[in-house]
Short mmCIF file of C-alpha atoms in Angstrom, two decimals:
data_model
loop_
_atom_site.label_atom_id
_atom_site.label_comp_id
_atom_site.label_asym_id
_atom_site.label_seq_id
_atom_site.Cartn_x
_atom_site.Cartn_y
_atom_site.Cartn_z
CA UNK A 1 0.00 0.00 0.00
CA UNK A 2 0.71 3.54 -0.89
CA UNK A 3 1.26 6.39 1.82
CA UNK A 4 -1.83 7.65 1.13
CA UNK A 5 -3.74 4.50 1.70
CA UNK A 6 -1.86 4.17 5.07
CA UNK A 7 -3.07 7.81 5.61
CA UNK A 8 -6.49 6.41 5.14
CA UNK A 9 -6.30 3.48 7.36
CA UNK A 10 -4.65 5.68 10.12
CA UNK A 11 -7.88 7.98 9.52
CA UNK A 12 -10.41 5.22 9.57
CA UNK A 13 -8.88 4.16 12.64
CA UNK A 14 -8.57 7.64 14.34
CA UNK A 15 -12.70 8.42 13.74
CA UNK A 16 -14.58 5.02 14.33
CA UNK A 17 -13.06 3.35 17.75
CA UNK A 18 -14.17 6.22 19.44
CA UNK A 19 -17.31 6.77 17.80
CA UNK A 20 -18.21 2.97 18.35
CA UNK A 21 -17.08 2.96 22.10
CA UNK A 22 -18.88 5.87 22.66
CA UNK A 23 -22.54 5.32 20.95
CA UNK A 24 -22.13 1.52 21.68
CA UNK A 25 -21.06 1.74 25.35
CA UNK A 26 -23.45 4.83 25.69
CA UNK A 27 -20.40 6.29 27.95
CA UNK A 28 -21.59 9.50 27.45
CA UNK A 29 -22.36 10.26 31.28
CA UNK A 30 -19.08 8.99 32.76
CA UNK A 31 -17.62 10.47 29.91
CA UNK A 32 -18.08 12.43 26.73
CA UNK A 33 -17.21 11.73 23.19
CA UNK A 34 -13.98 14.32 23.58
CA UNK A 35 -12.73 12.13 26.51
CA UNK A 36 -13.20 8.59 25.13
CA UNK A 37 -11.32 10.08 21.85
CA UNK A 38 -8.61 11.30 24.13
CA UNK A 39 -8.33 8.14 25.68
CA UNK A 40 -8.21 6.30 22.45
CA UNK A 41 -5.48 8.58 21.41
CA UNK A 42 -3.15 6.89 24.70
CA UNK A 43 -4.55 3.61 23.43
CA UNK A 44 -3.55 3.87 20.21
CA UNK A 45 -0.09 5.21 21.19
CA UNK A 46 2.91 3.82 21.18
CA UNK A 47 2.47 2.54 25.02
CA UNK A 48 -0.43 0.09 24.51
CA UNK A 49 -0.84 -0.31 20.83
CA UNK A 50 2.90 -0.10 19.90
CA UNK A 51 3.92 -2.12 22.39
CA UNK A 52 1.23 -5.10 22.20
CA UNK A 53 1.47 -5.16 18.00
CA UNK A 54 4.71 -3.26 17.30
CA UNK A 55 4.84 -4.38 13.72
CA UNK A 56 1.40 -3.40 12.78
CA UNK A 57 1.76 0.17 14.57
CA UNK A 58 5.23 0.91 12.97
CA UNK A 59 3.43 -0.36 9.30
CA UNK A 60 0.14 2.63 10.04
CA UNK A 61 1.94 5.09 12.23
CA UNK A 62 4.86 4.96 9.66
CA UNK A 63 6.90 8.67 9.73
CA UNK A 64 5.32 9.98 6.62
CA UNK A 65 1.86 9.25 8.20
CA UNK A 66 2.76 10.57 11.24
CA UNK A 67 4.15 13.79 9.65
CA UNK A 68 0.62 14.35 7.99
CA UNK A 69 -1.54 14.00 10.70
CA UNK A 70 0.83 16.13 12.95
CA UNK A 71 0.30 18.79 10.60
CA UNK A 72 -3.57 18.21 10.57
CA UNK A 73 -3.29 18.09 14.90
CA UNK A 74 -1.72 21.66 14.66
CA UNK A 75 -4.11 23.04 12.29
CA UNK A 76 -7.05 21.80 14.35
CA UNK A 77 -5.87 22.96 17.88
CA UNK A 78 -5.24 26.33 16.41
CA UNK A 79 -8.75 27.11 15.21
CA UNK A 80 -9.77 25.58 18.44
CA UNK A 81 -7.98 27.57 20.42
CA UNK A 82 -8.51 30.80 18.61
CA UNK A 83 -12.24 30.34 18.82
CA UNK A 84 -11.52 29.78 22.91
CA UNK A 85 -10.31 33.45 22.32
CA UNK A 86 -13.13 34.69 20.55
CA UNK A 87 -15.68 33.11 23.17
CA UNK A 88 -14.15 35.26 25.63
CA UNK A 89 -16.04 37.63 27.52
CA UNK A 90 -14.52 40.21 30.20
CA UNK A 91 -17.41 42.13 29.97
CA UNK A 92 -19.72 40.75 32.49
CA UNK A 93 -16.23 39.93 34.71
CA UNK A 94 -15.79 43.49 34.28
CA UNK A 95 -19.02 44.64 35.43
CA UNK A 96 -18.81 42.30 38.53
CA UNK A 97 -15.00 42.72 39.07
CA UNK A 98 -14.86 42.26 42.82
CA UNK A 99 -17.20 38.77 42.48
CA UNK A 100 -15.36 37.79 39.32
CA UNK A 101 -11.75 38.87 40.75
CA UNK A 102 -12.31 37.18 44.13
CA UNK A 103 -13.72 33.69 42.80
CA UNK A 104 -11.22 33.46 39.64
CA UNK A 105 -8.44 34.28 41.69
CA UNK A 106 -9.22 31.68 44.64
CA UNK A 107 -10.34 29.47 41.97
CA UNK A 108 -6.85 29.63 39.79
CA UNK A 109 -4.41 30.39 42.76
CA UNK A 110 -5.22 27.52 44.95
CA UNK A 111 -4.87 24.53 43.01
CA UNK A 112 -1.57 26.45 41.46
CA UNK A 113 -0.15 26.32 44.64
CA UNK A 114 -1.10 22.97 44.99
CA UNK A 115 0.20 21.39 41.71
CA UNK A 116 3.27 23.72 42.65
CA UNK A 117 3.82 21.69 45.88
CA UNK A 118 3.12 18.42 44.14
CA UNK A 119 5.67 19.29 41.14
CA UNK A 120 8.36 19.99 43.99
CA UNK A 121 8.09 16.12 45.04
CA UNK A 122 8.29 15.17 41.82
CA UNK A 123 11.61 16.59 40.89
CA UNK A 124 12.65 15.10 43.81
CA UNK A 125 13.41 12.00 41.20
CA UNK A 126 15.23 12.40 38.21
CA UNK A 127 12.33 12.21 34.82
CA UNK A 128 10.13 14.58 35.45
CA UNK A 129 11.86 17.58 34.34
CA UNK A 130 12.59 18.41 30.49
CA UNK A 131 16.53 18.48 29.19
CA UNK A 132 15.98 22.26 28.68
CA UNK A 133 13.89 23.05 31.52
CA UNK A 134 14.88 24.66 34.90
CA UNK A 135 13.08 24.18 37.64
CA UNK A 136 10.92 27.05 38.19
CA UNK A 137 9.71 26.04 35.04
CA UNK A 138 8.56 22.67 35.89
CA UNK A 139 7.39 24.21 39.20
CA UNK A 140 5.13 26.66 37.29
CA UNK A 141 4.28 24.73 34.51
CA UNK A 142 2.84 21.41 36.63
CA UNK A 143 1.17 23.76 39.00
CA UNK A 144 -0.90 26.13 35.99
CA UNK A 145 -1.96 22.38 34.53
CA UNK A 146 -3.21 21.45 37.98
CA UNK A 147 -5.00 24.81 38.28
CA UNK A 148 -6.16 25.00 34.34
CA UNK A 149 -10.13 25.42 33.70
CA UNK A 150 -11.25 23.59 30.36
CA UNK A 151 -13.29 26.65 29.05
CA UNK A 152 -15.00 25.33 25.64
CA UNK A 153 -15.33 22.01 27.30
CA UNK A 154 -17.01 23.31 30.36
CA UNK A 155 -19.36 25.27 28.27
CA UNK A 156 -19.78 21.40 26.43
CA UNK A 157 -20.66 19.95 29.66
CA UNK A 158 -22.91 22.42 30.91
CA UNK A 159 -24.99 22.52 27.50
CA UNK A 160 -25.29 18.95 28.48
CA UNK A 161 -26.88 19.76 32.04
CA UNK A 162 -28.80 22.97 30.61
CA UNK A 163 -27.60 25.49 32.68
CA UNK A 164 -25.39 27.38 30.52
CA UNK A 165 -28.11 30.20 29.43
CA UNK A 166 -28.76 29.58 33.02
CA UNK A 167 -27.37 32.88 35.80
CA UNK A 168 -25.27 30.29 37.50
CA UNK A 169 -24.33 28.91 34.18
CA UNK A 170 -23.35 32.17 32.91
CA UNK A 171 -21.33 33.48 36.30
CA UNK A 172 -19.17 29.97 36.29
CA UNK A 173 -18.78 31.26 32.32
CA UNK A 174 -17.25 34.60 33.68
CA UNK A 175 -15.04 32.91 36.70
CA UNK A 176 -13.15 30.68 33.71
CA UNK A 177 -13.07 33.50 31.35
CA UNK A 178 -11.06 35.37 33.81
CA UNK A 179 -8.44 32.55 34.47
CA UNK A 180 -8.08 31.63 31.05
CA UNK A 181 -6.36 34.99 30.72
CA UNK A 182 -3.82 34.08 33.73
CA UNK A 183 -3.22 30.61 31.96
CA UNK A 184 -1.69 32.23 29.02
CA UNK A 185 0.21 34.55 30.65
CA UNK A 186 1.91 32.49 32.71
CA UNK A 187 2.48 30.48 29.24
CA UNK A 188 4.40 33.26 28.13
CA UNK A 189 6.08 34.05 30.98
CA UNK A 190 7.21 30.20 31.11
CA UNK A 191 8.42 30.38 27.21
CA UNK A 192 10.04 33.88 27.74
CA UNK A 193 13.46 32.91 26.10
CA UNK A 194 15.85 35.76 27.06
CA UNK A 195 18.17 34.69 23.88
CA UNK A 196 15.25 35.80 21.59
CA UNK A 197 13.95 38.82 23.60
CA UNK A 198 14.25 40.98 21.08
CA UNK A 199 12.20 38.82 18.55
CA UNK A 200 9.23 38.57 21.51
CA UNK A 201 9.06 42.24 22.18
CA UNK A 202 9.12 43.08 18.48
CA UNK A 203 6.38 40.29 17.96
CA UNK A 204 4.44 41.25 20.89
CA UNK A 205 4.38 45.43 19.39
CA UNK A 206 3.43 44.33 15.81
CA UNK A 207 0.73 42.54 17.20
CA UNK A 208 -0.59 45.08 19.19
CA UNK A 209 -0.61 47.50 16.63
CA UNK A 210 -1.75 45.07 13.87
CA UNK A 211 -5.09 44.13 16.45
CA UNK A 212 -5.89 47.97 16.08
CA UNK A 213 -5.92 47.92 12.41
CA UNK A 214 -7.41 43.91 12.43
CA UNK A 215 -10.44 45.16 14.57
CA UNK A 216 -10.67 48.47 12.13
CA UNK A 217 -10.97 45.92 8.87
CA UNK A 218 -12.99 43.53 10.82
CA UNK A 219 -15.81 46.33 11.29
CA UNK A 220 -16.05 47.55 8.25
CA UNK A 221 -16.71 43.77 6.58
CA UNK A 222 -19.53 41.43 6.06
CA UNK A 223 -19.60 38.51 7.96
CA UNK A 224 -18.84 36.08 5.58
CA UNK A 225 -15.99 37.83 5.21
CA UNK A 226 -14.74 38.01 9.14
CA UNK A 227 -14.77 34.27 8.60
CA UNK A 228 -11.78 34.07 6.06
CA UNK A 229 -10.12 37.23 7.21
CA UNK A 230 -10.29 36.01 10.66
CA UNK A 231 -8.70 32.51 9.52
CA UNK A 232 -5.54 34.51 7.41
CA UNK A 233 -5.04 36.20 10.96
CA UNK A 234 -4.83 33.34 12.72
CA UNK A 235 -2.22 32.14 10.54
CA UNK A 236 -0.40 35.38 10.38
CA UNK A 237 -0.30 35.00 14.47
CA UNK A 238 0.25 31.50 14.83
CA UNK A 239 3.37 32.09 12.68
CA UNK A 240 4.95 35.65 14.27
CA UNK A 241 4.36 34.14 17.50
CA UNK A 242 6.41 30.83 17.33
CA UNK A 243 8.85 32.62 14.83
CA UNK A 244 9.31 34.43 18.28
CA UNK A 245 9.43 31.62 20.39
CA UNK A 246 6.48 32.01 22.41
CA UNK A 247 4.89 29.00 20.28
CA UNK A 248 1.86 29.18 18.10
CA UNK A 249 -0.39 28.49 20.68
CA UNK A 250 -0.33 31.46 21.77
CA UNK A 251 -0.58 33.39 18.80
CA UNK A 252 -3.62 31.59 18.23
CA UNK A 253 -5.40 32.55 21.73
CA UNK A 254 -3.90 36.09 21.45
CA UNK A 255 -5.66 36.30 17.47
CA UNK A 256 -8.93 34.92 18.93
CA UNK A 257 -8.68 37.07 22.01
CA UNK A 258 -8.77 40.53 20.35
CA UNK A 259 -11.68 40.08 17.85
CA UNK A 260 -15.17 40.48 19.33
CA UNK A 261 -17.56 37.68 19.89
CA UNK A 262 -20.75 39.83 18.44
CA UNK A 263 -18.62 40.02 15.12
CA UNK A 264 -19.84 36.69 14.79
CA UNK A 265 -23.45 34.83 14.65
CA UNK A 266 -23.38 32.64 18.07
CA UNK A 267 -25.23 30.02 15.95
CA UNK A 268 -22.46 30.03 13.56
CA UNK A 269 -19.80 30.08 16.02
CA UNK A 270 -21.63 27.31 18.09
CA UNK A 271 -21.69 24.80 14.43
CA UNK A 272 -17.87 26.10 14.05
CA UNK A 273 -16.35 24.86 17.41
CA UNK A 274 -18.66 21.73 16.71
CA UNK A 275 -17.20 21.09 13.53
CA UNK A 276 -13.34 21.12 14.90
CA UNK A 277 -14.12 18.94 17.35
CA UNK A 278 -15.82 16.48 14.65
CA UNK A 279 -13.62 16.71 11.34
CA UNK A 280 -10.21 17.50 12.59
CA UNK A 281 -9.65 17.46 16.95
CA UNK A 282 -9.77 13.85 16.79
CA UNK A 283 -6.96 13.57 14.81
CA UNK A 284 -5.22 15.69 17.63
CA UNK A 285 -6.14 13.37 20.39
CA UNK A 286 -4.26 10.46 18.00
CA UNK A 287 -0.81 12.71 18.07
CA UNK A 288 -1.41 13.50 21.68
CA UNK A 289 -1.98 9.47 22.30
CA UNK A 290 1.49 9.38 20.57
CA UNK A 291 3.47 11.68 23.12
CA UNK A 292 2.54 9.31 25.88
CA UNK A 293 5.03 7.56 27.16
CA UNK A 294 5.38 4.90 30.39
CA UNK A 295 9.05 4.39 30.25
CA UNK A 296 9.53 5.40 33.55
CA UNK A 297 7.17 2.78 34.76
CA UNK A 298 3.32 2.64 34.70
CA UNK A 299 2.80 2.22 38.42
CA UNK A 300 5.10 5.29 38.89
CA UNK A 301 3.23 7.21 36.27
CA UNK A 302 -0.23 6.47 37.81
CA UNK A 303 1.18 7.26 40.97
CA UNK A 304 1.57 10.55 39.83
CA UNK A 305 -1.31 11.29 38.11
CA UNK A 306 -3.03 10.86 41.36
CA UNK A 307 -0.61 13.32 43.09
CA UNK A 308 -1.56 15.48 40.48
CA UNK A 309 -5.29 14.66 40.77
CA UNK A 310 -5.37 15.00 44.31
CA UNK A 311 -3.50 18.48 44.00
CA UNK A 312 -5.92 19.48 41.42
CA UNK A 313 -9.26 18.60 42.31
CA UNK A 314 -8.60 19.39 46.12
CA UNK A 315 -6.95 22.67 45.22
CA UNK A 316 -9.80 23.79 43.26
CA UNK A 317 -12.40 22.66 45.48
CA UNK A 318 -10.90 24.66 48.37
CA UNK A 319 -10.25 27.76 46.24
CA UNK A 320 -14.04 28.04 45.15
CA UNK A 321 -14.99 27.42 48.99
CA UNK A 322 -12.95 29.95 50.42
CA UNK A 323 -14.19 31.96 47.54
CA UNK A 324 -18.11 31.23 48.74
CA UNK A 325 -17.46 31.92 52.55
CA UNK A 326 -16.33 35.48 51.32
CA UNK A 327 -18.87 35.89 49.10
CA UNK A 328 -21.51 34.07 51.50
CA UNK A 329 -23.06 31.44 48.70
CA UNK A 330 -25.12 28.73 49.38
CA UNK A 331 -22.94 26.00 50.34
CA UNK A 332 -24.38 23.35 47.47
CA UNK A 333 -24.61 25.77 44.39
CA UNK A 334 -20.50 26.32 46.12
CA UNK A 335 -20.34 22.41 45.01
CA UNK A 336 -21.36 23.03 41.85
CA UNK A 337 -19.16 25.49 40.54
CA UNK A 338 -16.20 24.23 42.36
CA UNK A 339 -16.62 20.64 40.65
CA UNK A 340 -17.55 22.65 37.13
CA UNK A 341 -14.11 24.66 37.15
CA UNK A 342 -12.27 21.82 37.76
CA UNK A 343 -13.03 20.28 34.60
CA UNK A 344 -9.58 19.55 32.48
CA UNK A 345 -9.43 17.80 29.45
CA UNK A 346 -8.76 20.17 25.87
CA UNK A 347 -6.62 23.42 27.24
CA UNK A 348 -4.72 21.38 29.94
CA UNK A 349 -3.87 19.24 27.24
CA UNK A 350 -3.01 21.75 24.79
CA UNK A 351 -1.06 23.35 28.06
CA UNK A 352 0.73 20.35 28.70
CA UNK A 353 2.00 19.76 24.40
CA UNK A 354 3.34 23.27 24.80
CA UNK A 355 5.37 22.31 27.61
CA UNK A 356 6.28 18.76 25.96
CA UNK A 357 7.45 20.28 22.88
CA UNK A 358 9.45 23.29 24.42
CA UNK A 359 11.32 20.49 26.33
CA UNK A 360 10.47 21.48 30.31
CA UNK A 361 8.29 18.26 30.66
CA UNK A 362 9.14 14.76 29.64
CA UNK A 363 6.81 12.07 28.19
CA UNK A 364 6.48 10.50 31.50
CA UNK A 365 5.05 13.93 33.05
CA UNK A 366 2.88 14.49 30.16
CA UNK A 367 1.53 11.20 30.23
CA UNK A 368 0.59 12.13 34.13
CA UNK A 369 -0.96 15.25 33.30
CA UNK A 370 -2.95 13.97 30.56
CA UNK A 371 -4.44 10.79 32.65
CA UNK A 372 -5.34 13.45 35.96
CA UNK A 373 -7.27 15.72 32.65
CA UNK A 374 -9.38 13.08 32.09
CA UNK A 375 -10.06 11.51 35.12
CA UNK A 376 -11.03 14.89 36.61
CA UNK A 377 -13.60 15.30 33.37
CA UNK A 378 -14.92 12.30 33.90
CA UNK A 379 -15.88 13.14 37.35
CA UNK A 380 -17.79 15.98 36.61
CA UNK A 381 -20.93 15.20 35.49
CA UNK A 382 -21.71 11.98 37.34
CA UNK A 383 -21.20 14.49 40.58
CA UNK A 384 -22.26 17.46 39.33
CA UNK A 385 -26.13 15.89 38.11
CA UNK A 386 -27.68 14.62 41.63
CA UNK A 387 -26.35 18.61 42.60
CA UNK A 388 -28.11 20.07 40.40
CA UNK A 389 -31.11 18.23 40.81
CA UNK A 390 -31.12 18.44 44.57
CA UNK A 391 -30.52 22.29 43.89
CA UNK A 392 -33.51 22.43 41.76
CA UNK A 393 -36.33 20.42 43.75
CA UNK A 394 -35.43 23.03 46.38
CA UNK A 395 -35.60 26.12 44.67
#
């Protein structure tokens, strides 16, 4: 077979495990399509499938395959992530700074501190830490995974429990929109590389002057239009910012970020992020599933993704509690939002490939973070349901 057939078979692959193992195991309320493709992505990695049929994974996931759908995985997570930047709304966090600033800030600073603490321990053994990395990189970098809020897959989940038009629906909305801004700040600060300085701050200028004009143009244009010129500056972003070193990533949040939500139909923006996560994030979650690695030992790595889970989940919980004895909440709808913002999966993820590729986490880390993302998004909505329902019978 030709490359292209391989291509194919790697696609035909990628697309209908999930799909089966999620309509035929009707998973979908321990956990959603996104997470059983994410864990079918470690599955089909080199760890499980690799190692139990090594011949038939090196014949599918040959380089030249691999190369394409790596190239497909960026593509997707950028217009995924740049439509997390569009969907961003200070507005209302604005309005309500003092709420907003007291919960987000509880919410992302706790379990920070937490994964901080529990990225300490793990340096205490060698394979945790990148070959380029120092440590207050690790530090910082485990503890803003561990503190991460999965903004377009909250706003998933809580379209599944129809609350998300809901107030409490929409005030959760404002708490992540807040820390999503912290999360890539901290990126940068992480990726700040002081040999290329120069090349950051001269990025980081042209962009700001280029949003000016970009938000000008966008005005002034139909919205067909918006679409395509919107897509051209993601591109032109993605590339200035890792030509700078601060990695695409963020030059895709930062090109999302600036444009205005209204510029776009919410119907149309609603079938857009649905469509990325149909035709092309899947084929993400397969290279992701390839980064995973358990050479360091799986009982060690599991061990540590429950550090991590414990750091996460506990951190956050106690963050949006101390948050609602400030704020004097009702100590069950305090539950709720505490269990909603610590949903992981997609930006943790994306997070944690950042930090793989830039060389300050290993394999064996990012194979921890990735198994404490989907564990804690697969304890969301099985807790967050009788909640909800308890909340509702009383009011």
């Amino acid at each position: 077979m030709n490359t292209t057939e391989i291509f194919l078979i790697a696609i035909l692959v990628i697309f209908s495990v999930p799909y089966l193992i999620w309509r035929v195991g009707r998973t979908d309320y321990w956990a959603p399509l996104v997470v059983v493709q994410i864990l079918c992505g470690i599955l089909l990695g080199p760890g499980v499938l690799g190692a139990a049929f090594p011949s038939a994974y090196a014949h599918v996931f040959s380089a030249p395959v691999i190369a394409a759908l790596n190239g497909i995985a960026w593509w997707a997570v950028m217009l995924f992530v740049w439509v997390a930047g569009i969907e961003l709304d200070l507005h209302q966090a604005w309005a309500k700074r003092r709420e907003t600033s007291i919960t987000a800030g509880l919410a992302l600073g706790a379990p920070l501190i937490a994964g901080a603490a529990a990225a300490v321990v793990l340096l205490r053994w060698p394979g945790w830490a990148g070959p380029t990395a120092q440590s207050w990189q690790v530090v910082l970098g485990i503890g803003m995974a561990c503190a991460v809020t999965a903004l377009p897959i909250l706003i998933l989940l809580m379209e599944k429990l129809d609350i998300l038009r809901e107030p409490l629906g929409q005030r959760i909305l404002r708490y992540a929109s807040a820390d999503d801004i912290a999360i890539w700040g901290v990126l940068a600060l992480i990726l700040l590389d002081w040999n290329r300085i120069g090349r950051q701050l001269g990025f980081l200028i042209v962009f700001a002057v280029a949003a000016v004009l970009i938000r000008m143009l966008m005005r002034r244009l139909a919205k067909a239009d918006r679409w395509y010129v919107g897509v051209i500056w993601l591109a032109a972003c993605g590339f200035g910012a890792d030509w700078s070193g601060l990695h695409y990533m963020v030059g895709a949040f930062l090109a999302g970020a600036v444009l205005d939500a209204d510029w776009f139909e919410l119907k149309a923006m609603d079938a857009f992020r649905a469509n990325i996560l149909l035709v092309v994030m899947p084929v993400f979650f397969l290279s992701t599933g390839l980064k995973t690695s358990w050479e360091t030992g799986g009982p060690v790595v599991f061990a540590a993704a429950t550090l991590l889970l414990a750091a996460s989940v506990g951190g956050k919980l106690a963050g949006v509690h101390l948050a609602g004895r400030i704020l004097k909440w009702p100590r069950r709808e305090t539950h709720i939002i505490g269990w909603l913002l610590q949903t992981k999966a997609l930006i943790m993820i994306i997070f944690a490939n950042i930090l793989l590729d830039k060389g300050i986490i290993t394999s064996a880390t990012f194979t921890a973070l990735l198994l404490m993302a989907v564990v804690s998004t697969m304890l969301t909505t099985p807790i967050v349901t009788p909640m909800l329902r308890r909340l509702r019978s009383e009011g």
